[in-house]
Short mmCIF file of C-alpha atoms in Angstrom, two decimals:
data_model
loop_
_atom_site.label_atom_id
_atom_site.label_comp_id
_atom_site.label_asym_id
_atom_site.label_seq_id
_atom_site.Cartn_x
_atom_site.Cartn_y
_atom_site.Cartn_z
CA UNK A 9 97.11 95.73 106.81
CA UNK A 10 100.47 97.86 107.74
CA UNK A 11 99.66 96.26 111.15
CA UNK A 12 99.77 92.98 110.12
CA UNK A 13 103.07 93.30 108.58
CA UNK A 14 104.74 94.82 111.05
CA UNK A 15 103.54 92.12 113.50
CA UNK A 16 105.49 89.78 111.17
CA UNK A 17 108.42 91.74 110.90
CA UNK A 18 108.80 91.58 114.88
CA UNK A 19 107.82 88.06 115.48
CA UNK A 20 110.48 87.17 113.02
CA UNK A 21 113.05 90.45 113.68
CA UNK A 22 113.48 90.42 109.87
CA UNK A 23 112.42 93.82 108.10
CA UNK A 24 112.82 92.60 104.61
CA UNK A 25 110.98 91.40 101.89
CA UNK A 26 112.03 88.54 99.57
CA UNK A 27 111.06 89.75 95.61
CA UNK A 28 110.20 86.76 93.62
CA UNK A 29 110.50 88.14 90.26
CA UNK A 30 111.60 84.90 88.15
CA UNK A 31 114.17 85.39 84.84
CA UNK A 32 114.43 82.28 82.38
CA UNK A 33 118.08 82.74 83.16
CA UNK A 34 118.02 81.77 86.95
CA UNK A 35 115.33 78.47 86.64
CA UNK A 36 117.14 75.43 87.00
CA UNK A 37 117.52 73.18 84.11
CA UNK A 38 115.51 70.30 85.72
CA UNK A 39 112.96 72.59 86.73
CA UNK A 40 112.15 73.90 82.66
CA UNK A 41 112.43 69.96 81.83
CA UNK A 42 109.83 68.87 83.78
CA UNK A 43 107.66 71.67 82.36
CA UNK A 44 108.44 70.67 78.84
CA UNK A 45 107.82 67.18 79.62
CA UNK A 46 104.38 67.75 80.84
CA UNK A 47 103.58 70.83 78.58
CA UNK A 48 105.95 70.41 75.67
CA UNK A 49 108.04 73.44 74.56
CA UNK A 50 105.29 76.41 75.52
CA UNK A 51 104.55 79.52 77.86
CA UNK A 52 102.79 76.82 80.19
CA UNK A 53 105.83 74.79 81.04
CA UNK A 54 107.60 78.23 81.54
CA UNK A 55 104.93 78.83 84.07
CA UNK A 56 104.71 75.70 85.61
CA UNK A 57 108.49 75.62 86.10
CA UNK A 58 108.69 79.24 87.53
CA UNK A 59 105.89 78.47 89.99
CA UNK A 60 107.65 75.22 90.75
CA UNK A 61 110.82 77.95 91.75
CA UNK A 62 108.96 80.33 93.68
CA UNK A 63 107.26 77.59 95.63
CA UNK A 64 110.57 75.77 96.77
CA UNK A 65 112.09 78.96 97.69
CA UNK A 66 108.95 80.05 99.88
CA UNK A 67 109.35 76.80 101.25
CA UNK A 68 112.70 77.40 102.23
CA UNK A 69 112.47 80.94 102.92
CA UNK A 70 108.97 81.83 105.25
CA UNK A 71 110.06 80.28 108.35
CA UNK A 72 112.71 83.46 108.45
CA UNK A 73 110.48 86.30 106.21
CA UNK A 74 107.75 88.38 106.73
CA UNK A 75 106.26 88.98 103.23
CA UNK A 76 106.99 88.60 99.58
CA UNK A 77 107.11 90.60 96.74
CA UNK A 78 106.27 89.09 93.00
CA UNK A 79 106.73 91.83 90.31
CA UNK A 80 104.39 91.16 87.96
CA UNK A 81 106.39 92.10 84.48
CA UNK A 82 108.46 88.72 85.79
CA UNK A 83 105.21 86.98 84.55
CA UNK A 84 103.58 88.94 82.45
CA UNK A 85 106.23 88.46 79.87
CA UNK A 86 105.19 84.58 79.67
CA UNK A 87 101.80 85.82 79.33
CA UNK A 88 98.39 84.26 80.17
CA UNK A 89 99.86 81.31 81.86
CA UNK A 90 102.71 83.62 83.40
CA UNK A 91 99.99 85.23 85.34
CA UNK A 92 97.99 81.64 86.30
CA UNK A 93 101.86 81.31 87.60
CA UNK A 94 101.31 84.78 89.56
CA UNK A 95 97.88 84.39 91.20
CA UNK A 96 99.20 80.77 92.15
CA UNK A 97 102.37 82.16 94.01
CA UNK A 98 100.38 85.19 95.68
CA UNK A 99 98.25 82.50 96.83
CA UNK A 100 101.17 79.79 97.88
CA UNK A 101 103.10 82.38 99.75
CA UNK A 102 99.56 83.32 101.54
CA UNK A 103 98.91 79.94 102.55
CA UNK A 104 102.61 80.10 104.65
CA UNK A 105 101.52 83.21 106.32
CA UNK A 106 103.39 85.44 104.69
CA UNK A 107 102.10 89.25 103.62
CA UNK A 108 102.13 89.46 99.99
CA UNK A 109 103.31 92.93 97.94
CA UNK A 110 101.99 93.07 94.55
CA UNK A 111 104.83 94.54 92.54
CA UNK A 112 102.63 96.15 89.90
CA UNK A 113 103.35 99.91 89.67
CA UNK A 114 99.72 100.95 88.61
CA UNK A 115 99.01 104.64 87.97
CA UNK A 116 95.71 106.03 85.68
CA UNK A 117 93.01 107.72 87.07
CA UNK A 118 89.13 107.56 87.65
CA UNK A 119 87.34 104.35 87.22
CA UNK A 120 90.50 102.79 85.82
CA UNK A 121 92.65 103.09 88.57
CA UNK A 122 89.92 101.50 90.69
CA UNK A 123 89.59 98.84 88.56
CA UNK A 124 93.17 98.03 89.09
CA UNK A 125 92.95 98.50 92.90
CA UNK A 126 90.13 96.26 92.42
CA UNK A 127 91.33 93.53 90.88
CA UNK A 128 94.71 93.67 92.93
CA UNK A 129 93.61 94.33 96.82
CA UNK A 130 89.69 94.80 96.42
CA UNK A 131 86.73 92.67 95.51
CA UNK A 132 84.87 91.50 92.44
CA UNK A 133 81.10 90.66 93.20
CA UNK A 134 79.41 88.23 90.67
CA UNK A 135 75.54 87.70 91.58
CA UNK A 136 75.98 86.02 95.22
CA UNK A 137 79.33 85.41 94.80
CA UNK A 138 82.46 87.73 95.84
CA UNK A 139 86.22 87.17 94.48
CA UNK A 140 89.39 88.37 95.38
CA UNK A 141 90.84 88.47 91.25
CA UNK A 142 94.47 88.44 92.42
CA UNK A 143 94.19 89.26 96.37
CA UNK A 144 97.54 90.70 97.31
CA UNK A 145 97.93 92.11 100.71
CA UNK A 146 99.58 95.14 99.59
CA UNK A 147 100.45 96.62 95.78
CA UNK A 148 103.07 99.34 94.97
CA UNK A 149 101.25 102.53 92.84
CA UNK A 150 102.84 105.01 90.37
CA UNK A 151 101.30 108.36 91.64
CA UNK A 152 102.36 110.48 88.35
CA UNK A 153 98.44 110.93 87.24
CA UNK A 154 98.21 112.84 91.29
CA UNK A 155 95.67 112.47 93.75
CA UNK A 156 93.09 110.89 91.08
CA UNK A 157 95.45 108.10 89.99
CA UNK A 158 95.67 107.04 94.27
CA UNK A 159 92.98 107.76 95.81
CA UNK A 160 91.25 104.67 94.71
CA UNK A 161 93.63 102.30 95.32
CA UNK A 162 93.28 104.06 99.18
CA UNK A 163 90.19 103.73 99.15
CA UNK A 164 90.27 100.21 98.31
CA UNK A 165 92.64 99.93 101.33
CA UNK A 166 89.86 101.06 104.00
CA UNK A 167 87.52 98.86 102.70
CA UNK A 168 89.68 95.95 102.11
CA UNK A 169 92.07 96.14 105.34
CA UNK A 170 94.97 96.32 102.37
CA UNK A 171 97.68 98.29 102.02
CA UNK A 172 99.86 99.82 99.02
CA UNK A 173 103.57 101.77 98.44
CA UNK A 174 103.62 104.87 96.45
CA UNK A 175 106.86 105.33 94.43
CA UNK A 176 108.59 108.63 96.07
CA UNK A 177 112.50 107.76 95.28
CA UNK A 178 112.75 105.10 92.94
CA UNK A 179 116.55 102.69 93.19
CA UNK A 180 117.24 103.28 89.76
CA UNK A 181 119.82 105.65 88.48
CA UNK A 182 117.87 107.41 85.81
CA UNK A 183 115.08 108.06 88.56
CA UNK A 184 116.50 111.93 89.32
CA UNK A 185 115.44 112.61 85.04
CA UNK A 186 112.07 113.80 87.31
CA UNK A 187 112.16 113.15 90.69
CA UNK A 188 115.42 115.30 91.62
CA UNK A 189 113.90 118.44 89.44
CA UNK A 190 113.51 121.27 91.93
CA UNK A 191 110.41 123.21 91.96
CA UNK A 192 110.37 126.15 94.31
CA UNK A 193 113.79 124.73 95.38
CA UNK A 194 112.69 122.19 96.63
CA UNK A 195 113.19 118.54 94.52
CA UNK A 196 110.08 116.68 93.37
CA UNK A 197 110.48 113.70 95.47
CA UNK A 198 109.86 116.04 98.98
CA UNK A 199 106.29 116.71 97.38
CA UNK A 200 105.60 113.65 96.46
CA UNK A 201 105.96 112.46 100.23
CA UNK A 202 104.34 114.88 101.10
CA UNK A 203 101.85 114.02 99.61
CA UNK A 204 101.96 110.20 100.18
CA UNK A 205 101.46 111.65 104.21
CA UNK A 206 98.67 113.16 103.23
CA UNK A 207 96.88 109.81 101.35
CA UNK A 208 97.82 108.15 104.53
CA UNK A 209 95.98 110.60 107.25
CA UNK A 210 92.54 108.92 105.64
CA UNK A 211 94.12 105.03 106.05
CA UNK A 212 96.34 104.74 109.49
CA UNK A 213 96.13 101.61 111.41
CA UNK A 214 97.92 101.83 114.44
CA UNK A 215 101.46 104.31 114.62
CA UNK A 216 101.86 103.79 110.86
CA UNK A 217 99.44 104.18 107.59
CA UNK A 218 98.36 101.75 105.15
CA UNK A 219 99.75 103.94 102.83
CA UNK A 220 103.90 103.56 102.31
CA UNK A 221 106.14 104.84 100.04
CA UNK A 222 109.14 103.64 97.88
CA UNK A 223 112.50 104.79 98.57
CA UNK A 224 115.33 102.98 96.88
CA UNK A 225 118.72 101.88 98.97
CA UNK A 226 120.91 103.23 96.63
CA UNK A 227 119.78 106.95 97.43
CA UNK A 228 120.80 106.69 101.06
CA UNK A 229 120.95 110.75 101.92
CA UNK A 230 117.79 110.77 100.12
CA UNK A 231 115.90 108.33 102.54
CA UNK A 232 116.86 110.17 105.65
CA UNK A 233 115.55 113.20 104.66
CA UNK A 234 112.10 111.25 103.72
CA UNK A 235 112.02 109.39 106.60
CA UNK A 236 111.34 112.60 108.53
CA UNK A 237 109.15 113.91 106.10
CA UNK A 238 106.73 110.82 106.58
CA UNK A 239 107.17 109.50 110.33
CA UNK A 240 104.53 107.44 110.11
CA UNK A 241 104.58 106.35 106.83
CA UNK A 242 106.42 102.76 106.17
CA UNK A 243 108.94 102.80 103.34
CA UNK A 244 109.53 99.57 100.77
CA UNK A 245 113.50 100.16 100.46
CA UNK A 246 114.77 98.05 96.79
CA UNK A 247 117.90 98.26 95.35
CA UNK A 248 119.92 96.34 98.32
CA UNK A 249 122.16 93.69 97.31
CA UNK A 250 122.40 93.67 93.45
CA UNK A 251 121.79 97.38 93.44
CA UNK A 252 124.08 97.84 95.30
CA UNK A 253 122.91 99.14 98.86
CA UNK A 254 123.92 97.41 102.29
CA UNK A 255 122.63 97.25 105.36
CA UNK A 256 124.89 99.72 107.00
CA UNK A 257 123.43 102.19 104.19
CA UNK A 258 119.73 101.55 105.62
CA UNK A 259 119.33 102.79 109.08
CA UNK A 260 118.47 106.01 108.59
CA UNK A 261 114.97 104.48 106.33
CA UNK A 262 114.24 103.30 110.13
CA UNK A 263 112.89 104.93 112.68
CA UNK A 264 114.54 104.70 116.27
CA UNK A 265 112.34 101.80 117.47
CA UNK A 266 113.78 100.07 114.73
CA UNK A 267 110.31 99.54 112.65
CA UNK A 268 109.41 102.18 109.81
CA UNK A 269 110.86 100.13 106.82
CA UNK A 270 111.12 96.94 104.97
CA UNK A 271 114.27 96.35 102.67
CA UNK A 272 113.41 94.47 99.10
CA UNK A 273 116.17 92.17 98.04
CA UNK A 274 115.23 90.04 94.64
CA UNK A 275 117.89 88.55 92.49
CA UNK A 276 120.47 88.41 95.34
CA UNK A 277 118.01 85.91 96.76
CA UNK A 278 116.56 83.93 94.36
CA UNK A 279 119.84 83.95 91.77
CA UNK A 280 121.79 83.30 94.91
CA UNK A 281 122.89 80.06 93.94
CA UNK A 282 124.54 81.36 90.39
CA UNK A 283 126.39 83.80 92.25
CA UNK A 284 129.95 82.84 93.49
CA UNK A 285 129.54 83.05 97.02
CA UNK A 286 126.63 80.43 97.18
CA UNK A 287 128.85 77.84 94.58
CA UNK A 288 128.40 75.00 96.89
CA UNK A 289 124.76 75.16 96.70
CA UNK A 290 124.88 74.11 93.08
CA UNK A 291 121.69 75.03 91.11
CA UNK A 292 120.29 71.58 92.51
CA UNK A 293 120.41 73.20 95.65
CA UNK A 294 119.08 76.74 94.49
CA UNK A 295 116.27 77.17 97.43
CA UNK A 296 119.10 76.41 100.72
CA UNK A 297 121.22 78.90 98.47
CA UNK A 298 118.16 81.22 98.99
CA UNK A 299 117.97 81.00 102.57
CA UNK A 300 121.90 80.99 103.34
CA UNK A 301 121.29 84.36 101.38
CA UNK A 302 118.24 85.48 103.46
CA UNK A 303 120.52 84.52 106.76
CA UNK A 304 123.04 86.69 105.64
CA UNK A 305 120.85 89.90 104.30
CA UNK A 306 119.20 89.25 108.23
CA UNK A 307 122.63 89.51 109.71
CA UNK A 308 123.64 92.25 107.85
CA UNK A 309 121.00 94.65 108.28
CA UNK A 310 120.50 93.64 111.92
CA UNK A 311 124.07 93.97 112.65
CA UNK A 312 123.44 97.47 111.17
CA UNK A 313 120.47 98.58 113.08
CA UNK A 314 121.94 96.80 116.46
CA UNK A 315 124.97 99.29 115.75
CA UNK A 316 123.21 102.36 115.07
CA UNK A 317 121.25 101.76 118.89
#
């Protein structure tokens, strides 16, 4: 699956990722209207109207992206019909070609984790019949239980041609409460990818493993020691934009062909047009505000990798 994605990335020279992950605050009014008025006031016309969202921004959006990244919570909280609105957008965004990252941070062990890699990037076979439940291309993993909470979801990946991201160095600020803690001097986050290298010996396909890691933007010293840790190992980079990391913060999560990582950017794409700098948009025009906003995360980290060379 890594291979597929990267193929993407080059035929569009855009390694990001566009994270769909849907508040109440950003949907346009006309948008929750026309839920109500087929659904009346209920979690259905919330899910109707964010699926409504994430399709006109895919439609503006997947001539320019490679993939997409729903994070489930965004539709879990709206729940059964929040995640009709999920497997609906996974499978919208699919039909456009684009690589889809499950956002789901799953971590237990045993026959429960591979239930969850399962229902996320495996197969479900009923008599005759076999069913992909929610059939992302790739999920992000929480690898806290060890080995026992990953290896199923990996080997869901070699049977399934899928992929997934293990958090290593999470964008968050309170993320160092663990993964900065030194152990033999030496902070957690270094074992963890080394780790995530090893997971990805048993699943490479082609330079790079169908096992990646997180590493947030906003811990830019951080990433360039991982990226030589895991060489081959691609890295899911959130936290740009809102967060507050920038392209000319990201080229050390590359490698020097300019391939190796894919940069996350969520509400500075989808809230673009609430933002100031998108105004003339108006929220009648929130999906072009989404793609002047994709334009200029593209020029911005290409301008910074086109530097660095």
């Amino acid at each position: 699956m890594i291979s597929k994605l990267i193929a993407e990335i080059k035929k569009k020279n855009a390694p990001i990722v566009v994270g769909l992950d849907p508040q109440l605050g950003f949907l346009p009014k006309k948008l929750m209207a026309d839920g109500i008025k087929e659904y009346g006031e209920s979690l259905e016309a919330v899910a109707a109207a964010v699926f409504e969202f994430n399709k006109a921004i895919i439609d503006a959006t997947y001539d320019l992206i490679p993939a997409v990244k729903p994070q489930i919570a965004m539709y879990e909280q709206f729940g059964v019909s929040g995640l009709v609105a999920y497997r609906e957008t996974v499978e919208y965004a699919k039909s456009k070609g684009l690589v889809v990252i499950g956002d789901v941070k799953r971590g237990d062990i045993g026959s429960t984790s591979g239930a969850y890699a399962m229902g996320h990037i495996g197969t479900v076979q009923v008599g005759s019949k076999t069913f992909c439940p929610f059939d992302e291309d790739m999920v992000t993993v929480n690898p806290y239980l060890g080995s026992d909470g990953v290896k199923p979801f990996v080997d869901v990946c070699n049977s399934n041609d899928r992929g997934i991201f293990v958090l290593v160095k999470t964008s968050n600020p309170s993320s160092g409460e663990f993964q900065d803690r030194e152990i033999d001097g030496r902070p957690l986050y270094e074992y963890v990818a080394e780790k995530v290298v090893e997971w990805g010996e048993a699943s490479m396909d082609g330079d790079y493993s169908n096992v990646g890691a997180v590493v947030g933007a906003t811990y830019p010293e951080q990433g360039k020691i991982l990226r030589k840790l895991m060489p081959k190992t691609y890295i899911l980079v959130p936290g740009y934009g809102a967060q507050g990391g920038q392209g000319k913060d990201l080229v050390d999560f590359f490698n020097e062909d300019g391939l190796g990582a894919i940069v996350n950017s969520s509400r500075g794409i989808i809230a673009a047009h609430t933002k100031s700098d998108y105004a003339k948009f108006g929220e009648a025009h929130f999906a072009e505000a989404s793609r002047q906003a994709v334009e200029d995360m593209l020029a911005d980290i290409r301008g910074a990798l086109d530097a660095r060379a």
